Tab-separated table of C-alpha atoms in Angstrom:
chain	number	residue	atom	x	y	z
J	1	UNK	CA	-22.181	80.517	54.307
J	2	UNK	CA	-25.818	81.461	53.884
J	3	UNK	CA	-27.254	80.112	50.666
J	4	UNK	CA	-30.599	80.804	49.029
J	5	UNK	CA	-32.221	78.096	46.951
J	6	UNK	CA	-34.950	79.451	44.654
J	7	UNK	CA	-37.861	77.063	44.151
J	8	UNK	CA	-40.779	77.648	41.847
J	9	UNK	CA	-43.525	75.468	43.254
J	10	UNK	CA	-46.206	76.531	40.816
J	11	UNK	CA	-45.708	74.650	37.542
J	12	UNK	CA	-42.237	73.196	37.618
J	13	UNK	CA	-40.346	71.528	34.773
J	14	UNK	CA	-42.918	71.805	32.011
J	15	UNK	CA	-40.358	70.679	29.420
J	16	UNK	CA	-40.485	67.235	31.022
J	17	UNK	CA	-44.202	66.924	30.172
J	18	UNK	CA	-43.516	64.256	27.519
J	19	UNK	CA	-42.427	61.981	30.391
J	20	UNK	CA	-44.321	63.063	33.502
J	21	UNK	CA	-47.694	64.483	34.454
J	22	UNK	CA	-47.958	67.606	36.620
J	23	UNK	CA	-48.028	65.738	39.953
J	24	UNK	CA	-44.975	63.710	38.965
J	25	UNK	CA	-43.087	66.810	37.847
J	26	UNK	CA	-43.842	68.407	41.195
J	27	UNK	CA	-42.610	65.293	43.033
J	28	UNK	CA	-39.459	65.225	40.912
J	29	UNK	CA	-38.791	68.914	41.580
J	30	UNK	CA	-39.190	68.361	45.333
J	31	UNK	CA	-36.863	65.348	45.203
J	32	UNK	CA	-34.202	67.388	43.411
J	33	UNK	CA	-34.639	70.149	45.997
J	34	UNK	CA	-34.144	67.593	48.776
J	35	UNK	CA	-30.925	66.380	47.131
J	36	UNK	CA	-29.593	69.921	46.808
J	37	UNK	CA	-30.466	70.807	50.413
J	38	UNK	CA	-28.809	67.616	51.696
J	39	UNK	CA	-25.601	68.337	49.781
J	40	UNK	CA	-25.545	71.961	50.969
J	41	UNK	CA	-25.890	70.820	54.569
J	42	UNK	CA	-23.187	68.153	54.058
J	43	UNK	CA	-20.922	70.928	52.823
J	44	UNK	CA	-21.648	72.973	55.961
J	45	UNK	CA	-23.706	75.671	54.248
J	46	UNK	CA	-26.923	77.146	55.727
J	47	UNK	CA	-29.718	76.934	53.175
J	48	UNK	CA	-32.910	78.952	53.025
J	49	UNK	CA	-35.472	78.079	50.377
J	50	UNK	CA	-36.733	81.105	48.469
J	51	UNK	CA	-40.119	79.894	47.273
J	52	UNK	CA	-42.876	81.390	45.188
J	53	UNK	CA	-45.482	79.893	47.527
J	54	UNK	CA	-45.314	78.294	50.957
J	55	UNK	CA	-43.661	74.927	51.147
J	56	UNK	CA	-43.330	72.149	53.680
J	57	UNK	CA	-39.610	71.825	54.190
J	58	UNK	CA	-37.007	71.018	56.881
J	59	UNK	CA	-35.064	74.251	56.341
J	60	UNK	CA	-36.231	77.879	56.613
J	61	UNK	CA	-38.499	79.032	53.791
J	62	UNK	CA	-38.917	82.628	52.640
J	63	UNK	CA	-41.916	83.219	50.383
J	64	UNK	CA	-41.413	85.889	47.740
J	65	UNK	CA	-43.527	85.951	44.618
J	66	UNK	CA	-41.612	88.707	42.865
J	67	UNK	CA	-39.640	87.886	39.694
J	68	UNK	CA	-36.665	85.638	40.429
J	69	UNK	CA	-33.810	88.134	40.175
J	70	UNK	CA	-35.651	90.699	42.273
J	71	UNK	CA	-36.402	88.162	45.002
J	72	UNK	CA	-32.793	86.945	45.001
J	73	UNK	CA	-31.326	90.450	45.162
J	74	UNK	CA	-33.599	91.245	48.112
J	75	UNK	CA	-32.549	88.070	49.924
J	76	UNK	CA	-28.839	88.683	49.294
J	77	UNK	CA	-28.971	92.308	50.400
J	78	UNK	CA	-28.738	91.681	54.147
J	79	UNK	CA	-26.842	88.405	53.999
J	80	UNK	CA	-23.524	89.055	52.189
J	81	UNK	CA	-21.352	87.141	51.656
J	82	UNK	CA	-23.959	84.639	50.518
J	83	UNK	CA	-24.697	82.192	47.752
J	84	UNK	CA	-27.504	81.243	45.402
J	85	UNK	CA	-27.764	77.623	44.296
J	86	UNK	CA	-30.493	76.401	41.970
J	87	UNK	CA	-32.859	73.688	43.189
J	88	UNK	CA	-32.476	71.463	40.118
J	89	UNK	CA	-28.839	70.404	40.414
J	90	UNK	CA	-29.098	66.796	41.600
J	91	UNK	CA	-25.483	66.057	40.607
J	92	UNK	CA	-24.094	68.684	43.005
J	93	UNK	CA	-21.550	67.406	45.530
J	94	UNK	CA	-19.885	68.943	48.603
J	95	UNK	CA	-16.602	68.991	46.626
J	96	UNK	CA	-18.151	71.040	43.850
J	97	UNK	CA	-19.598	73.471	46.408
J	98	UNK	CA	-16.196	73.775	48.112
J	99	UNK	CA	-14.715	74.761	44.761
J	100	UNK	CA	-17.503	77.303	44.259
J	101	UNK	CA	-16.714	78.916	47.603
J	102	UNK	CA	-12.925	78.848	47.178
J	103	UNK	CA	-12.119	81.864	44.936
J	104	UNK	CA	-11.838	85.134	46.860
J	105	UNK	CA	-13.530	87.051	44.023
J	106	UNK	CA	-16.357	89.567	44.446
J	107	UNK	CA	-18.588	87.173	42.504
J	108	UNK	CA	-18.103	83.480	41.722
J	109	UNK	CA	-20.305	81.865	39.092
J	110	UNK	CA	-21.035	78.274	38.124
J	111	UNK	CA	-22.356	78.507	34.552
J	112	UNK	CA	-25.167	76.186	33.567
J	113	UNK	CA	-25.499	74.314	30.323
J	114	UNK	CA	-27.107	76.499	27.712
J	115	UNK	CA	-26.053	79.921	28.926
J	116	UNK	CA	-27.638	79.875	32.366
J	117	UNK	CA	-26.201	80.473	35.815
J	118	UNK	CA	-26.631	77.602	38.237
J	119	UNK	CA	-24.849	78.949	41.299
J	120	UNK	CA	-23.399	82.233	42.485
J	121	UNK	CA	-21.376	83.380	45.450
J	122	UNK	CA	-21.757	87.111	45.978
J	123	UNK	CA	-19.421	89.013	48.271
J	124	UNK	CA	-19.877	92.582	47.044
J	125	UNK	CA	-23.013	94.673	47.654
J	126	UNK	CA	-22.844	96.386	44.238
J	127	UNK	CA	-23.639	93.199	42.334
J	128	UNK	CA	-27.177	92.647	41.047
J	129	UNK	CA	-28.334	89.360	39.575
J	130	UNK	CA	-30.081	88.870	36.241
J	131	UNK	CA	-31.332	85.333	35.815
J	132	UNK	CA	-33.409	86.104	32.745
J	133	UNK	CA	-31.965	85.137	29.341
J	134	UNK	CA	-28.296	84.275	28.784
J	135	UNK	CA	-27.459	84.916	32.402
J	136	UNK	CA	-23.883	83.586	32.374
J	137	UNK	CA	-23.019	86.284	29.838
J	138	UNK	CA	-25.123	88.909	31.579
J	139	UNK	CA	-23.577	88.216	34.978
J	140	UNK	CA	-20.089	88.644	33.504
J	141	UNK	CA	-21.135	91.947	31.920
J	142	UNK	CA	-22.754	93.203	35.113
J	143	UNK	CA	-19.674	92.390	37.175
J	144	UNK	CA	-17.436	94.153	34.645
J	145	UNK	CA	-19.730	97.196	34.495
J	146	UNK	CA	-19.599	97.504	38.306
J	147	UNK	CA	-15.795	97.017	38.246
J	148	UNK	CA	-16.054	93.784	40.230
J	149	UNK	CA	-13.942	90.701	39.689
J	150	UNK	CA	-15.840	87.574	38.733
J	151	UNK	CA	-14.393	84.054	38.937
J	152	UNK	CA	-15.913	81.022	37.258
J	153	UNK	CA	-15.943	77.523	38.709
J	154	UNK	CA	-15.426	74.695	36.243
J	155	UNK	CA	-17.887	72.002	37.318
J	156	UNK	CA	-19.952	69.603	35.240
J	157	UNK	CA	-21.912	68.681	38.375
J	158	UNK	CA	-22.964	72.290	38.889
J	159	UNK	CA	-23.492	72.914	35.154
J	160	UNK	CA	-26.071	70.169	34.836
J	161	UNK	CA	-29.499	71.534	35.659
J	162	UNK	CA	-32.593	69.609	34.733
J	163	UNK	CA	-34.624	71.144	31.941
J	164	UNK	CA	-35.007	68.521	29.264
J	165	UNK	CA	-35.410	64.741	29.088
J	166	UNK	CA	-31.779	64.212	28.007
J	167	UNK	CA	-30.630	65.847	31.268
J	168	UNK	CA	-32.225	62.962	33.139
J	169	UNK	CA	-29.812	60.573	31.440
J	170	UNK	CA	-26.937	62.413	33.130
J	171	UNK	CA	-28.653	61.940	36.501
J	172	UNK	CA	-29.078	58.225	35.887
J	173	UNK	CA	-25.435	57.890	34.751
J	174	UNK	CA	-23.743	60.077	37.358
J	175	UNK	CA	-26.210	60.695	40.207
J	176	UNK	CA	-25.958	59.179	43.645
J	177	UNK	CA	-28.876	60.823	45.429
J	178	UNK	CA	-32.607	60.463	45.773
J	179	UNK	CA	-33.307	61.889	42.326
J	180	UNK	CA	-31.593	59.006	40.555
J	181	UNK	CA	-33.588	56.567	42.721
J	182	UNK	CA	-36.821	58.432	41.982
J	183	UNK	CA	-36.194	58.240	38.241
J	184	UNK	CA	-35.430	54.522	38.390
J	185	UNK	CA	-38.586	53.900	40.410
J	186	UNK	CA	-40.554	55.866	37.816
J	187	UNK	CA	-39.253	53.474	35.170
J	188	UNK	CA	-37.019	55.980	33.397
J	189	UNK	CA	-34.194	54.295	31.495
J	190	UNK	CA	-31.116	55.460	29.669
J	191	UNK	CA	-31.310	54.884	25.942
J	192	UNK	CA	-28.311	55.167	23.670
J	193	UNK	CA	-29.156	55.665	20.042
J	194	UNK	CA	-26.251	56.831	17.878
J	195	UNK	CA	-24.589	59.748	19.576
J	196	UNK	CA	-25.583	61.146	22.942
J	197	UNK	CA	-27.774	59.315	25.378
J	198	UNK	CA	-31.277	60.293	26.373
J	199	UNK	CA	-34.045	58.574	28.307
J	200	UNK	CA	-37.239	56.713	27.646
J	201	UNK	CA	-40.064	55.646	29.890
J	202	UNK	CA	-41.701	52.461	28.695
J	203	UNK	CA	-45.492	52.743	28.625
J	204	UNK	CA	-45.990	50.275	31.474
J	205	UNK	CA	-44.120	52.645	33.827
J	206	UNK	CA	-46.527	55.559	33.354
J	207	UNK	CA	-48.357	56.888	36.423
X	1	UNK	CA	2.712	62.999	30.652
X	2	UNK	CA	2.280	61.474	27.204
X	3	UNK	CA	-1.168	62.118	25.805
X	4	UNK	CA	-2.827	60.714	22.699
X	5	UNK	CA	-5.342	62.837	20.848
X	6	UNK	CA	-7.528	60.793	18.488
X	7	UNK	CA	-8.505	62.622	15.327
X	8	UNK	CA	-10.837	61.303	12.672
X	9	UNK	CA	-9.873	63.212	9.553
X	10	UNK	CA	-12.249	61.448	7.214
X	11	UNK	CA	-15.720	62.883	7.641
X	12	UNK	CA	-15.720	64.860	10.856
X	13	UNK	CA	-18.699	66.360	12.678
X	14	UNK	CA	-21.491	65.320	10.355
X	15	UNK	CA	-24.100	66.439	12.891
X	16	UNK	CA	-23.034	70.003	12.180
X	17	UNK	CA	-24.097	69.640	8.521
X	18	UNK	CA	-27.077	71.979	8.987
X	19	UNK	CA	-24.537	74.774	9.577
X	20	UNK	CA	-21.383	73.879	7.657
X	21	UNK	CA	-20.369	72.116	4.439
X	22	UNK	CA	-17.775	69.335	4.484
X	23	UNK	CA	-14.766	71.612	3.947
X	24	UNK	CA	-15.918	73.907	6.749
X	25	UNK	CA	-16.473	70.993	9.109
X	26	UNK	CA	-12.976	69.783	8.378
X	27	UNK	CA	-11.572	73.283	9.038
X	28	UNK	CA	-13.527	73.517	12.273
X	29	UNK	CA	-12.291	70.100	13.408
X	30	UNK	CA	-8.693	71.111	12.704
X	31	UNK	CA	-9.166	74.379	14.589
X	32	UNK	CA	-10.512	72.526	17.617
X	33	UNK	CA	-7.570	70.125	17.420
X	34	UNK	CA	-5.178	73.089	17.355
X	35	UNK	CA	-6.856	74.523	20.479
X	36	UNK	CA	-6.579	71.200	22.314
X	37	UNK	CA	-2.930	70.720	21.343
X	38	UNK	CA	-2.065	74.274	22.448
X	39	UNK	CA	-3.710	73.769	25.845
X	40	UNK	CA	-2.005	70.392	26.334
X	41	UNK	CA	1.371	71.975	25.611
X	42	UNK	CA	0.583	74.915	27.930
X	43	UNK	CA	-0.124	72.349	30.638
X	44	UNK	CA	3.247	70.700	30.011
X	45	UNK	CA	1.880	67.503	28.444
X	46	UNK	CA	3.428	65.791	25.395
X	47	UNK	CA	0.737	65.224	22.763
X	48	UNK	CA	0.756	62.742	19.906
X	49	UNK	CA	-2.103	62.855	17.411
X	50	UNK	CA	-3.599	59.451	16.710
X	51	UNK	CA	-5.114	59.958	13.278
X	52	UNK	CA	-7.067	57.786	10.889
X	53	UNK	CA	-5.084	59.196	7.950
X	54	UNK	CA	-1.934	61.280	7.680
X	55	UNK	CA	-2.174	64.851	8.830
X	56	UNK	CA	-0.068	67.970	8.600
X	57	UNK	CA	0.539	68.896	12.216
X	58	UNK	CA	3.197	70.449	14.493
X	59	UNK	CA	3.235	67.500	16.901
X	60	UNK	CA	3.998	63.817	16.227
X	61	UNK	CA	1.271	61.949	14.336
X	62	UNK	CA	0.657	58.207	14.498
X	63	UNK	CA	-1.614	56.878	11.766
X	64	UNK	CA	-3.807	53.970	12.815
X	65	UNK	CA	-6.992	53.155	10.944
X	66	UNK	CA	-8.233	50.475	13.333
X	67	UNK	CA	-11.391	51.140	15.364
X	68	UNK	CA	-10.874	53.882	17.944
X	69	UNK	CA	-10.623	51.814	21.149
X	70	UNK	CA	-8.265	49.316	19.542
X	71	UNK	CA	-5.965	52.082	18.265
X	72	UNK	CA	-5.992	53.799	21.661
X	73	UNK	CA	-5.248	50.611	23.596
X	74	UNK	CA	-2.307	49.912	21.266
X	75	UNK	CA	-0.959	53.435	21.738
X	76	UNK	CA	-1.314	53.292	25.524
X	77	UNK	CA	0.318	49.880	25.842
X	78	UNK	CA	3.924	51.059	25.738
X	79	UNK	CA	3.364	54.520	27.169
X	80	UNK	CA	1.823	54.139	30.643
X	81	UNK	CA	1.096	56.240	32.562
X	82	UNK	CA	-0.489	58.154	29.707
X	83	UNK	CA	-3.614	60.055	28.813
X	84	UNK	CA	-6.196	60.247	26.065
X	85	UNK	CA	-7.847	63.593	25.373
X	86	UNK	CA	-10.435	64.053	22.648
X	87	UNK	CA	-9.738	66.542	19.860
X	88	UNK	CA	-13.089	68.338	20.100
X	89	UNK	CA	-12.789	69.953	23.538
X	90	UNK	CA	-12.164	73.602	22.706
X	91	UNK	CA	-13.098	74.730	26.227
X	92	UNK	CA	-10.285	72.700	27.824
X	93	UNK	CA	-7.875	74.685	29.989
X	94	UNK	CA	-4.546	73.857	31.645
X	95	UNK	CA	-6.343	74.029	35.026
X	96	UNK	CA	-8.855	71.399	33.960
X	97	UNK	CA	-6.025	69.162	32.714
X	98	UNK	CA	-4.166	69.612	35.998
X	99	UNK	CA	-7.251	68.385	37.822
X	100	UNK	CA	-7.500	65.412	35.454
X	101	UNK	CA	-3.915	64.420	36.252
X	102	UNK	CA	-4.199	64.987	40.008
X	103	UNK	CA	-5.918	61.843	41.378
X	104	UNK	CA	-3.527	58.950	41.989
X	105	UNK	CA	-6.116	56.425	40.770
X	106	UNK	CA	-5.457	53.599	38.286
X	107	UNK	CA	-7.811	55.357	35.886
X	108	UNK	CA	-9.118	58.925	35.892
X	109	UNK	CA	-12.040	59.817	33.665
X	110	UNK	CA	-13.565	63.086	32.502
X	111	UNK	CA	-17.112	62.162	31.454
X	112	UNK	CA	-18.547	63.892	28.426
X	113	UNK	CA	-22.047	65.210	28.029
X	114	UNK	CA	-24.378	62.470	26.913
X	115	UNK	CA	-22.618	59.453	28.368
X	116	UNK	CA	-19.288	59.731	26.565
X	117	UNK	CA	-15.733	59.845	27.862
X	118	UNK	CA	-13.788	62.930	26.862
X	119	UNK	CA	-10.486	62.312	28.621
X	120	UNK	CA	-8.771	59.466	30.436
X	121	UNK	CA	-5.581	59.068	32.414
X	122	UNK	CA	-4.521	55.424	32.518
X	123	UNK	CA	-1.878	54.236	34.963
X	124	UNK	CA	-2.584	50.495	35.070
X	125	UNK	CA	-1.800	48.056	32.218
X	126	UNK	CA	-4.911	45.936	32.864
X	127	UNK	CA	-7.298	48.667	31.747
X	128	UNK	CA	-8.813	48.492	28.256
X	129	UNK	CA	-10.808	51.351	26.749
X	130	UNK	CA	-14.237	51.116	25.163
X	131	UNK	CA	-15.248	54.314	23.460
X	132	UNK	CA	-18.257	52.837	21.707
X	133	UNK	CA	-21.699	53.518	23.205
X	134	UNK	CA	-22.212	54.832	26.758
X	135	UNK	CA	-18.505	54.834	27.443
X	136	UNK	CA	-18.573	56.665	30.789
X	137	UNK	CA	-20.649	53.801	32.197
X	138	UNK	CA	-18.626	51.152	30.356
X	139	UNK	CA	-15.293	52.524	31.579
X	140	UNK	CA	-16.543	52.430	35.171
X	141	UNK	CA	-17.662	48.824	34.702
X	142	UNK	CA	-14.391	47.789	33.079
X	143	UNK	CA	-12.352	49.327	35.873
X	144	UNK	CA	-14.497	47.594	38.496
X	145	UNK	CA	-14.287	44.253	36.672
X	146	UNK	CA	-10.479	44.508	36.613
X	147	UNK	CA	-10.449	45.526	40.298
X	148	UNK	CA	-8.969	48.941	39.447
X	149	UNK	CA	-9.865	52.187	41.146
X	150	UNK	CA	-11.366	54.839	38.886
X	151	UNK	CA	-11.617	58.517	39.813
X	152	UNK	CA	-13.787	61.033	38.006
X	153	UNK	CA	-12.878	64.654	37.396
X	154	UNK	CA	-15.708	67.155	37.671
X	155	UNK	CA	-15.148	69.574	34.789
X	156	UNK	CA	-17.644	71.324	32.541
X	157	UNK	CA	-14.771	72.381	30.274
X	158	UNK	CA	-13.773	68.762	29.710
X	159	UNK	CA	-17.394	67.547	29.523
X	160	UNK	CA	-18.225	69.807	26.594
X	161	UNK	CA	-17.334	68.078	23.346
X	162	UNK	CA	-18.687	69.383	20.081
X	163	UNK	CA	-21.306	67.180	18.477
X	164	UNK	CA	-24.355	69.317	17.895
X	165	UNK	CA	-25.097	72.924	16.975
X	166	UNK	CA	-26.085	73.833	20.553
X	167	UNK	CA	-22.578	72.859	21.713
X	168	UNK	CA	-21.222	75.706	19.612
X	169	UNK	CA	-23.152	78.170	21.765
X	170	UNK	CA	-21.079	77.039	24.759
X	171	UNK	CA	-17.894	77.713	22.791
X	172	UNK	CA	-19.081	81.207	21.879
X	173	UNK	CA	-20.090	81.926	25.491
X	174	UNK	CA	-17.114	80.402	27.314
X	175	UNK	CA	-14.327	79.833	24.772
X	176	UNK	CA	-11.147	81.840	24.604
X	177	UNK	CA	-9.255	80.046	21.828
X	178	UNK	CA	-9.147	79.889	18.074
X	179	UNK	CA	-12.368	77.890	17.806
X	180	UNK	CA	-14.473	80.728	19.204
X	181	UNK	CA	-12.782	83.113	16.759
X	182	UNK	CA	-13.358	80.702	13.867
X	183	UNK	CA	-17.068	80.462	14.700
X	184	UNK	CA	-17.429	84.238	14.914
X	185	UNK	CA	-15.669	84.676	11.587
X	186	UNK	CA	-18.022	82.078	10.085
X	187	UNK	CA	-20.939	84.242	11.199
X	188	UNK	CA	-22.212	81.870	13.879
X	189	UNK	CA	-24.221	83.676	16.546
X	190	UNK	CA	-25.714	82.739	19.882
X	191	UNK	CA	-29.494	82.749	19.854
X	192	UNK	CA	-31.569	82.604	22.974
X	193	UNK	CA	-35.109	81.471	22.442
X	194	UNK	CA	-36.981	80.436	25.588
X	195	UNK	CA	-34.779	78.106	27.557
X	196	UNK	CA	-31.290	77.071	26.567
X	197	UNK	CA	-29.242	78.889	23.991
X	198	UNK	CA	-28.262	77.536	20.621
X	199	UNK	CA	-26.728	79.079	17.525
X	200	UNK	CA	-27.800	80.325	14.134
X	201	UNK	CA	-25.849	81.243	11.044
X	202	UNK	CA	-27.571	83.955	9.037
X	203	UNK	CA	-27.738	83.084	5.331
X	204	UNK	CA	-25.304	85.829	4.306
X	205	UNK	CA	-22.559	84.143	6.360
X	206	UNK	CA	-22.685	80.858	4.442
X	207	UNK	CA	-19.508	79.688	2.718
């Protein structure tokens, strides 16, 4: 299946600024993208990166600087059935992608933590994406309004996108790809105060 | 399969104090427990509540006030193969439980958000639980040290336990049981500032 992987190369992952400077955040974003592309290819999918600016990459790149949902809808239009998988899902596995592709629904969604949508399979031309705001809810409403059936895939590995420092703890605990290695090399460590884990980066690991 | 559901009736969910008083937190905890028990029974499992103090409940209750892991190990000892499922997983579904039971491994784990363990299937008598700290990592290490094979189930619905206010947003967005209804009746609403969603409770909904 064709799959589009949106990648914002401009100022990625600003909420990780307490841990990483801009060059590091860019390197981390590219490492996560590499993990996602490798897993997609392992699963037999055909990825195209949908980037805001040109990018050096081993797979085809389409540059489109329109707002995300508009760029995705344009890419999907001539490619159905096709998928969209976010570039910041370093826990994704071929198994999770197989489960995403399995339901025969018009639209299949992998919700992200915090109301987002981390992956979509779209089979029906009447569906339009809306990645702004609480997109998991909005995608359900849009499918219902267009009288399309929407299935949801239940996957922690696809739900975990990387926005905040605590997300990096999940990568260190459960990741097996280059992103987990990158974080360890950057000196990022899991810390476990009372309750849920997060990460720290001791001062001697900076830059 | 026999399944033990630990329930701490004493002072549940203190991290939700910004939203709910003690009586409300207790009511919420009991509502989540009811959702979990209903889903376990729908899936054909036989639940026993493992409670710190006696509890009025439609399923068998075993009272054990020892530390959690000790109480669980004692309950599992004569029941193998058996499962442990946490009481604060209101997104759990029969499908997710089926996937938890499917692998033929000595131990099957559903990791929780933030390093925890939200559900376990234990088939081998040499396994001992350790729910303190980063238990997903510790359970992997314990299985490896005892030369047992451990499988992991990839489920967002089992990963989402309720510790913090933002977890309630996931219940409102994806829940279909009594807990989502309880939250709506308590006036809890999804809010979507920039980034991930959380919840608020307008002042006129309090107690």
